[in-house]
PDB file of C-alpha atoms in Angstrom:
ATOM      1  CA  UNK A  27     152.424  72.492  69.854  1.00  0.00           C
ATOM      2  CA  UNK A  28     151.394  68.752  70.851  1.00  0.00           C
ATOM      3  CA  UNK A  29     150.897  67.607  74.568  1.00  0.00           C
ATOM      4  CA  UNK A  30     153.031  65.725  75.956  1.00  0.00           C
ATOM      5  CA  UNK A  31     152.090  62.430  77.151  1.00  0.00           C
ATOM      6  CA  UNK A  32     153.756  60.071  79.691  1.00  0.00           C
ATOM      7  CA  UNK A  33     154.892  57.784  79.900  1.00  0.00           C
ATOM      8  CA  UNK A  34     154.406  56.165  76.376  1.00  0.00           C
ATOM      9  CA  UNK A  35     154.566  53.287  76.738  1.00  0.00           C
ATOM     10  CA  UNK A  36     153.267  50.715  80.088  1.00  0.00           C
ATOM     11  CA  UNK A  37     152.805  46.940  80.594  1.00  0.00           C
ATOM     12  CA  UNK A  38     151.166  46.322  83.603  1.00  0.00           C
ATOM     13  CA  UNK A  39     149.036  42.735  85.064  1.00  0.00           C
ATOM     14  CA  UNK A  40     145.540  42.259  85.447  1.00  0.00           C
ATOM     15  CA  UNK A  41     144.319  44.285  88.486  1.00  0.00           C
ATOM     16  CA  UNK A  42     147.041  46.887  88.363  1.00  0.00           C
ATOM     17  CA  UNK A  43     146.466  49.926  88.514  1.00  0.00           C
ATOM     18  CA  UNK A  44     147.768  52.982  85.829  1.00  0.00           C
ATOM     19  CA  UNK A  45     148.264  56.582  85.119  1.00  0.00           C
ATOM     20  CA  UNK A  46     148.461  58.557  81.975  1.00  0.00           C
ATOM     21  CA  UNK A  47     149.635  62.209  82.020  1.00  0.00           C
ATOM     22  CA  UNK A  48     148.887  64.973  79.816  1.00  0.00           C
ATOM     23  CA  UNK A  49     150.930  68.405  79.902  1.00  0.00           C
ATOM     24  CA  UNK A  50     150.391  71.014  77.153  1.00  0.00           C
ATOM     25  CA  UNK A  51     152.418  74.501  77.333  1.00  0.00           C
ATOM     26  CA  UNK A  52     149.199  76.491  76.531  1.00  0.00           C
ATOM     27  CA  UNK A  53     146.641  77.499  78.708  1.00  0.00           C
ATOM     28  CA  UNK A  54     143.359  75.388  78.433  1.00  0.00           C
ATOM     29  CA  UNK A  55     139.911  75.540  77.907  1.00  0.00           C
ATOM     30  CA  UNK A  56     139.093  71.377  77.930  1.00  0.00           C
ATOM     31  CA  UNK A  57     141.050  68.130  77.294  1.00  0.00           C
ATOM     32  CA  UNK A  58     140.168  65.082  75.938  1.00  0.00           C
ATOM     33  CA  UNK A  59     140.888  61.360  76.127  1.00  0.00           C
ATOM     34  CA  UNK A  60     140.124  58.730  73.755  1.00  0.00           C
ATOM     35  CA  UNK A  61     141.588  54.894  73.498  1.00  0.00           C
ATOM     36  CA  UNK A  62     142.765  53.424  70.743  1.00  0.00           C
ATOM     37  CA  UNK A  63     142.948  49.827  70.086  1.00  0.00           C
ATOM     38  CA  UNK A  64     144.848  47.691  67.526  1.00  0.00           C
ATOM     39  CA  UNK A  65     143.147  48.324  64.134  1.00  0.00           C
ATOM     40  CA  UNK A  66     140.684  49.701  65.022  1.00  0.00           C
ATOM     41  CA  UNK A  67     139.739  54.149  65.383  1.00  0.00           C
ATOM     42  CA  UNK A  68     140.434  55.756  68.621  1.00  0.00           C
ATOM     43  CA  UNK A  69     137.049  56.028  70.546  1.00  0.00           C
ATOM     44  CA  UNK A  70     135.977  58.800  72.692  1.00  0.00           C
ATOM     45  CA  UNK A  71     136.687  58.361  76.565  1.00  0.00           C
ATOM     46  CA  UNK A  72     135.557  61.472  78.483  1.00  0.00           C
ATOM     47  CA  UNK A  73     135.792  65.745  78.154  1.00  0.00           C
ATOM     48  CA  UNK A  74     137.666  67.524  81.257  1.00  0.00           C
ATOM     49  CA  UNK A  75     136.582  71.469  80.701  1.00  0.00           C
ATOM     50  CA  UNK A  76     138.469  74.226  82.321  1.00  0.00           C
ATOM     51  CA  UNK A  77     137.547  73.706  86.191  1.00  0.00           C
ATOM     52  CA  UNK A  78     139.898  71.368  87.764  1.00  0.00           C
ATOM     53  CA  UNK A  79     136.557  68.924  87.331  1.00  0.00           C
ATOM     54  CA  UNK A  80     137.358  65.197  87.659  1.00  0.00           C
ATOM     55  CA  UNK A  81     135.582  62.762  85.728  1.00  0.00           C
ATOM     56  CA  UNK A  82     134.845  59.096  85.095  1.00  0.00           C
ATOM     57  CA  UNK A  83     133.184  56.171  84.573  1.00  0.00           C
ATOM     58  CA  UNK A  84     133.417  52.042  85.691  1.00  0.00           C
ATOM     59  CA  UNK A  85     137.663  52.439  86.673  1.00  0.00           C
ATOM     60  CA  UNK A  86     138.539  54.966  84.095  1.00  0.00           C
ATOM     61  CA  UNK A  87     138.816  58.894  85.719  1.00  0.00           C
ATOM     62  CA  UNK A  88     140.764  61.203  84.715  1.00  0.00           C
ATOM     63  CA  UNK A  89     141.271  65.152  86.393  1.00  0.00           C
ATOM     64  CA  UNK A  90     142.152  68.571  84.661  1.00  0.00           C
ATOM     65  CA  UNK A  91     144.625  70.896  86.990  1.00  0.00           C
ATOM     66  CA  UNK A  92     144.175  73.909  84.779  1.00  0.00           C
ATOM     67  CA  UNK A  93     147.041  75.713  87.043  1.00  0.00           C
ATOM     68  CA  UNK A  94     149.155  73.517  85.652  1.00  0.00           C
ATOM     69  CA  UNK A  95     147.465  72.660  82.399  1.00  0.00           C
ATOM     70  CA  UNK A  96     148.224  69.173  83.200  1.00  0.00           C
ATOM     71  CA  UNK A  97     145.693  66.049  83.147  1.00  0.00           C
ATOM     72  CA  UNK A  98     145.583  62.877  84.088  1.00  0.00           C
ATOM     73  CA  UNK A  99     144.082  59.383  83.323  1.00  0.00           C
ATOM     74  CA  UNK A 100     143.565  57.018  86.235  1.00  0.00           C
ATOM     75  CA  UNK A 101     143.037  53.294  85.413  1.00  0.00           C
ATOM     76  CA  UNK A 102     142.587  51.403  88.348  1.00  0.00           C
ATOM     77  CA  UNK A 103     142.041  47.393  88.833  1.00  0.00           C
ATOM     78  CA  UNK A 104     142.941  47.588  85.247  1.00  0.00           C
ATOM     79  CA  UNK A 105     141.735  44.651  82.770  1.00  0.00           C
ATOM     80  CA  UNK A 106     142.603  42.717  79.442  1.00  0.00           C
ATOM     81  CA  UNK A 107     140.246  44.832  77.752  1.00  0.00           C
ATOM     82  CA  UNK A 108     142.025  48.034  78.549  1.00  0.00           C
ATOM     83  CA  UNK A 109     144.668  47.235  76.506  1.00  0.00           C
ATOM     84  CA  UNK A 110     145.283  49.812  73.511  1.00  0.00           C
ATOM     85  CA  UNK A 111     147.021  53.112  72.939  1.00  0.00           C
ATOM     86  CA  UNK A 112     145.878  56.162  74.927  1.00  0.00           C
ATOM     87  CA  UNK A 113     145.688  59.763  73.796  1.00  0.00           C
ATOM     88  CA  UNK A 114     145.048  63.634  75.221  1.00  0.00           C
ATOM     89  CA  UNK A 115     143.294  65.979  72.590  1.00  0.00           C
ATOM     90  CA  UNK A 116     143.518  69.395  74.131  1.00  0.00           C
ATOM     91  CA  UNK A 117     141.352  72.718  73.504  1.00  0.00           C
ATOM     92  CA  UNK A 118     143.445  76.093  73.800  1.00  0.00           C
ATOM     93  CA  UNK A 119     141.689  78.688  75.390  1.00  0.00           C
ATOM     94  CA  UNK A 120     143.288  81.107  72.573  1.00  0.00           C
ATOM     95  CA  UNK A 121     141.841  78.377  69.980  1.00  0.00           C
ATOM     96  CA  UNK A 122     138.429  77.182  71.856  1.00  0.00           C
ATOM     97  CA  UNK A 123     136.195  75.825  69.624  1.00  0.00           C
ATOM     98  CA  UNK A 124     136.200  72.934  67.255  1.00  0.00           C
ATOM     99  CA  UNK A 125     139.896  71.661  67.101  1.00  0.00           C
ATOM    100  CA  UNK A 126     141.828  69.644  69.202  1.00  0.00           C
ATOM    101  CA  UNK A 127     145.962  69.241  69.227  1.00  0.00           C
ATOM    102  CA  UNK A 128     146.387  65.270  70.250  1.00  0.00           C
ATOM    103  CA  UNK A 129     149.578  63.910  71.951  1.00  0.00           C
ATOM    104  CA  UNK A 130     151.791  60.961  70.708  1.00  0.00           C
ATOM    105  CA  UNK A 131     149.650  58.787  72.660  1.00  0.00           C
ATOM    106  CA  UNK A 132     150.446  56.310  75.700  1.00  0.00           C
ATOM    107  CA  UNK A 133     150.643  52.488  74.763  1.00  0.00           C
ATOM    108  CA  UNK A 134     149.127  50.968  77.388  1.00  0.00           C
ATOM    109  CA  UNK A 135     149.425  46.822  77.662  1.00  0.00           C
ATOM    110  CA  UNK A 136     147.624  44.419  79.926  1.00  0.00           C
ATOM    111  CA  UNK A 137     149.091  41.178  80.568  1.00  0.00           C
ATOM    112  CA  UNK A 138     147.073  38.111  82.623  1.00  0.00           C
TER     113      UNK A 138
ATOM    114  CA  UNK B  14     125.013  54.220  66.698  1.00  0.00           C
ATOM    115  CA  UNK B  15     127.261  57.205  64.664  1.00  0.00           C
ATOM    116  CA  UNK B  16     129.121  56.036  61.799  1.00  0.00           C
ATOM    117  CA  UNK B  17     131.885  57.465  60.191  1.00  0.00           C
ATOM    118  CA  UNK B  18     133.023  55.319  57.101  1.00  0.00           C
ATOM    119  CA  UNK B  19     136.091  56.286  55.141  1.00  0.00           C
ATOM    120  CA  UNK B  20     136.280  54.870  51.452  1.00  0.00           C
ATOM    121  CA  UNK B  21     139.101  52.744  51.333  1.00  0.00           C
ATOM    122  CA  UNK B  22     141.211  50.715  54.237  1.00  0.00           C
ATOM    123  CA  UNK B  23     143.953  50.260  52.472  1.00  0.00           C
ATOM    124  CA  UNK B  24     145.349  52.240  49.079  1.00  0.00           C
ATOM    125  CA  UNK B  25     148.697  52.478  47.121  1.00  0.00           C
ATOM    126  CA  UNK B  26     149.542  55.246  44.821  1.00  0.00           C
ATOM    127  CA  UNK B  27     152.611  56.576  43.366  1.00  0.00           C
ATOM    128  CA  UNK B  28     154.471  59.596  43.388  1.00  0.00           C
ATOM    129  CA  UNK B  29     152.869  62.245  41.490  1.00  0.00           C
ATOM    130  CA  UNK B  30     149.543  61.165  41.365  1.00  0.00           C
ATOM    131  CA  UNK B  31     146.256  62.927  42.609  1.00  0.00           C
ATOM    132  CA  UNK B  32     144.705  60.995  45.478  1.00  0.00           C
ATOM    133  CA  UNK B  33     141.290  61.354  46.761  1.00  0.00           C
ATOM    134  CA  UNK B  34     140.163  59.978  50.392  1.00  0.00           C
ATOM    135  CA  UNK B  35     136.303  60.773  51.186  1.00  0.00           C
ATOM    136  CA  UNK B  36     135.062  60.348  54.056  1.00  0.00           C
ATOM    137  CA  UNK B  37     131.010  60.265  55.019  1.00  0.00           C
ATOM    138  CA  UNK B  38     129.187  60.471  58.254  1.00  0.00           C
ATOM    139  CA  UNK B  39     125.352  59.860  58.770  1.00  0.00           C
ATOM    140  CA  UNK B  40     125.077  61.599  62.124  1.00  0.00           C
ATOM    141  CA  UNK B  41     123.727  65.596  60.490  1.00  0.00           C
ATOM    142  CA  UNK B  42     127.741  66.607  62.079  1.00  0.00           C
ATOM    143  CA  UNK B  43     128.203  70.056  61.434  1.00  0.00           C
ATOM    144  CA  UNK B  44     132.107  69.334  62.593  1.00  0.00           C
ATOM    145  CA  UNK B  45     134.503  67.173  60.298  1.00  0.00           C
ATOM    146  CA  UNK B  46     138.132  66.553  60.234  1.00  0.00           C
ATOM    147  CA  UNK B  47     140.908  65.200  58.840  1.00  0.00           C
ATOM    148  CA  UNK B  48     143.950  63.771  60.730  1.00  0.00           C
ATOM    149  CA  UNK B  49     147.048  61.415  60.013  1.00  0.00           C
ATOM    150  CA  UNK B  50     148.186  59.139  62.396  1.00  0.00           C
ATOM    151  CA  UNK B  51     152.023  58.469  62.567  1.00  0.00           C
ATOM    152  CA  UNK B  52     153.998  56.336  64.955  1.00  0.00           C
ATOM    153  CA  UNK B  53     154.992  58.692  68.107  1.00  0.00           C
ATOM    154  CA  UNK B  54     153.470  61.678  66.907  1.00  0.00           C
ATOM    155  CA  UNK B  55     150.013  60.645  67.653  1.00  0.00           C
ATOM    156  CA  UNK B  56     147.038  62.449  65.702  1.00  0.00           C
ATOM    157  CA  UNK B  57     148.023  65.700  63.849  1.00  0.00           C
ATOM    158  CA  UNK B  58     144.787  67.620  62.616  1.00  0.00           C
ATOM    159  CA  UNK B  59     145.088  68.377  58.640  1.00  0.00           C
ATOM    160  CA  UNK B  60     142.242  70.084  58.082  1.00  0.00           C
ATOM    161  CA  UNK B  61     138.751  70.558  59.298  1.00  0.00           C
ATOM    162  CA  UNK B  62     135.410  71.827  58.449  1.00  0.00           C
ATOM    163  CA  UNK B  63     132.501  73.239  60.923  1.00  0.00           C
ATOM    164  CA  UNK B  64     130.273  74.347  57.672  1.00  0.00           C
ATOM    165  CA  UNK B  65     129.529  73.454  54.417  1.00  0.00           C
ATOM    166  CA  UNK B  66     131.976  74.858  51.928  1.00  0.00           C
ATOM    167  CA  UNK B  67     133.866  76.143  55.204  1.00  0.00           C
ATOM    168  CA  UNK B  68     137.320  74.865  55.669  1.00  0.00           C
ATOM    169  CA  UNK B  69     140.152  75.809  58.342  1.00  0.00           C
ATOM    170  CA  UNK B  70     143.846  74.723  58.310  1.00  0.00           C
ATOM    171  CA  UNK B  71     144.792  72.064  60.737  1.00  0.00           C
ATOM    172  CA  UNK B  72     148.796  71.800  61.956  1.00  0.00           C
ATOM    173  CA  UNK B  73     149.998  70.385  58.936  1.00  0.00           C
ATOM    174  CA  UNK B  74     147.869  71.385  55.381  1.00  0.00           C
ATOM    175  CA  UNK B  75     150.853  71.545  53.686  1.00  0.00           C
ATOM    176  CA  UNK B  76     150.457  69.344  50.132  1.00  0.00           C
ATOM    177  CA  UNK B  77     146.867  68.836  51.366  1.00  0.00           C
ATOM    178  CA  UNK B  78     143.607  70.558  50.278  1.00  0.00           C
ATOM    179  CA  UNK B  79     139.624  69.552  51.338  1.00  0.00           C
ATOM    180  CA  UNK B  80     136.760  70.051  50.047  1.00  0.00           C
ATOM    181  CA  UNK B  81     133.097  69.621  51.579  1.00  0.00           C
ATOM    182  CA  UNK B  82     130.387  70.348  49.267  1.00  0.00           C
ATOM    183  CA  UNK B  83     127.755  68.300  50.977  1.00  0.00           C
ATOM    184  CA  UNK B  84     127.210  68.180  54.960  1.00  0.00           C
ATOM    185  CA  UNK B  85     128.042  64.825  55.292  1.00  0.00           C
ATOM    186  CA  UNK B  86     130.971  64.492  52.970  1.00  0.00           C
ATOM    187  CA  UNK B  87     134.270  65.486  53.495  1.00  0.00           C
ATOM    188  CA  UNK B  88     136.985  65.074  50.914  1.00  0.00           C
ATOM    189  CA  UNK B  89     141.014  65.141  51.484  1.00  0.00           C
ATOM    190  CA  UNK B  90     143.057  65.789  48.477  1.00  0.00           C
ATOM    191  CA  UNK B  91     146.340  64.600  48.132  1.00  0.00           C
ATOM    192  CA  UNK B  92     147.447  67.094  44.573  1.00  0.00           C
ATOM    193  CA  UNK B  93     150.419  65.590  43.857  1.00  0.00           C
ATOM    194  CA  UNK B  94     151.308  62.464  46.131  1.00  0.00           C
ATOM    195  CA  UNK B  95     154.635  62.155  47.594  1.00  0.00           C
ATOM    196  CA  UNK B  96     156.307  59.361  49.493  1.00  0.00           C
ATOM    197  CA  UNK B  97     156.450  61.591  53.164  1.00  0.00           C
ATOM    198  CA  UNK B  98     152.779  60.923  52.877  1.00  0.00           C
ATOM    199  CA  UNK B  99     152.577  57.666  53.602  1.00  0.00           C
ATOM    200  CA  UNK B 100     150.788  57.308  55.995  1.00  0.00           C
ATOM    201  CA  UNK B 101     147.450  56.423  58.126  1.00  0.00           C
ATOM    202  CA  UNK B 102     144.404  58.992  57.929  1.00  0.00           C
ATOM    203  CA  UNK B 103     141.495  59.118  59.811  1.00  0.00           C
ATOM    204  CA  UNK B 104     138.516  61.636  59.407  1.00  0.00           C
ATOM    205  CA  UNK B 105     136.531  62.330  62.144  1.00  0.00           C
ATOM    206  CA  UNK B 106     132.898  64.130  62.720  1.00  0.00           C
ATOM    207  CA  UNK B 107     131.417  66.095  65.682  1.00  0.00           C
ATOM    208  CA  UNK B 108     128.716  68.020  66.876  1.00  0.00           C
ATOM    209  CA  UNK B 109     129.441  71.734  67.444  1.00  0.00           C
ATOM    210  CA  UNK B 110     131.531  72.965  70.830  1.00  0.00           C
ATOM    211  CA  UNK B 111     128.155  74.503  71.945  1.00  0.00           C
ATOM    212  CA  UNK B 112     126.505  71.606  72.850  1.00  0.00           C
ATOM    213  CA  UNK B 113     126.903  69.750  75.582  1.00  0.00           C
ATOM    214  CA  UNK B 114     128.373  66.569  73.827  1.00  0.00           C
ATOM    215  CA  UNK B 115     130.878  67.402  71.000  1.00  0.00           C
ATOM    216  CA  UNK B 116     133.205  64.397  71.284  1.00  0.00           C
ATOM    217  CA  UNK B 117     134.489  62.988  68.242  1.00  0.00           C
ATOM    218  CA  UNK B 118     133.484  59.843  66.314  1.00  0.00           C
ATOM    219  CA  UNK B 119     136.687  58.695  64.450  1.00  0.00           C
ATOM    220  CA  UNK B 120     136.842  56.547  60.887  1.00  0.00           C
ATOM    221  CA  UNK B 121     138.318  53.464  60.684  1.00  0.00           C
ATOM    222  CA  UNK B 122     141.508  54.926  58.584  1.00  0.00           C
ATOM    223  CA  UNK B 123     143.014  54.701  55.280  1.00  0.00           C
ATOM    224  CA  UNK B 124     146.543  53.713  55.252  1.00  0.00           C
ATOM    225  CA  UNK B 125     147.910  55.324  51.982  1.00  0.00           C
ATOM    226  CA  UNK B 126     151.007  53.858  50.915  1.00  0.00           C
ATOM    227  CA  UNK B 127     153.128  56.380  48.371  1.00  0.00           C
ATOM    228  CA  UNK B 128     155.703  54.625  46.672  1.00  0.00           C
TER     229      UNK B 128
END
């Protein structure tokens, strides 16, 4: 079964601030976000593992409740090159190792 | 810098016919899969490979095989097109779940038109 993302789709302005959730109905070892823009192949973002361990870099973080087996993307003070589609790949615990199940993916759009 | 490269960007085939899509990465990636990309539904996993010769069944390998005979080739065979698989497909590499940094480096796509 896919995660499911919300929302899916968000237009926000420059300096706005957004956030992407994950939800999967199985119990998780690690999830994964990547950003896809126009075109172009989705490129890796960060790896949450099974913790509740937030991560991130420059204004993207993200955080894993594995109670919930929920996660979340945080963009804050976002920018024009943020723009692009947003996805979860998730790790079962029951399926650890080597394949992800992706979600429909979150449009995300940033307007000057 | 990995690099995934997929043979073709763009490819049109008709019903019936046997369509290849290879896919080759240069980084020594034990990992390699194959997903298709579909508006809404995100990524759904195919197939994928962790081995030489070693293949596993993704979400959706119906009217799909692979084959990898080398380590950095992996092959997606369409055996007898059909129109529901139109679509965009991406192969991905990785580095095994046991190290510390197994993210994975994506293709740029083929979008297969069946008509």
């Amino acid at each position: 079964q896919q995660p499911v993302q919300s929302p899916q789709a968000v237009i926000l302005r420059e300096g706005e601030d957004a956030v992407i959730n994950c939800s999967s109905s199985k119990a998780l070892y690690s999830v994964h976000w990547y950003r896809q823009k126009h075109g172009e192949a989705p490129v890796f973002l960060m790896i949450l593992l099974k913790g509740g361990e937030q991560k991130g870099h420059d204004k993207i973080s993200a955080s894993f409740n594995e109670k919930k087996q929920q996660s979340s993307l945080y963009l804050t003070a976002s920018q024009l090159s943020y723009s692009g589609t947003y996805f979860c790949g998730t790790e079962a615990e029951d399926n650890a190792g080597n394949m992800l199940t992706f979600g429909g993916g979150t449009r995300l759009m940033v307007k000057p | 810098d990995v690099k995934v490269t997929q043979s073709s960007r763009y490819l049109v085939k008709r019903t019936g016919e046997k369509v290849f899509l290879e896919c080759v990465q240069d980084m020594d990636h034990e990992n390699m899969f194959w997903y298709r990309q579909d508006p809404g539904l995100g990524l759904r996993l195919i197939y994928f490979s962790y081995d030489v010769k070693m293949k596993e069944k993704g979400d959706i390998p119906e009217g799909y095989s692979v084959s990898r005979e080398k380590k950095e080739r992996f092959s997606l065979i369409l055996e007898s097109a059909s129109t529901n698989q139109t679509s965009m497909y991406l192969c991905a590499s990785s580095r095994p779940t046991e190290t510390d940094n197994y993210e994975q480096y994506f293709g740029p796509g083929t979008r297969l038109t069946v008509t």
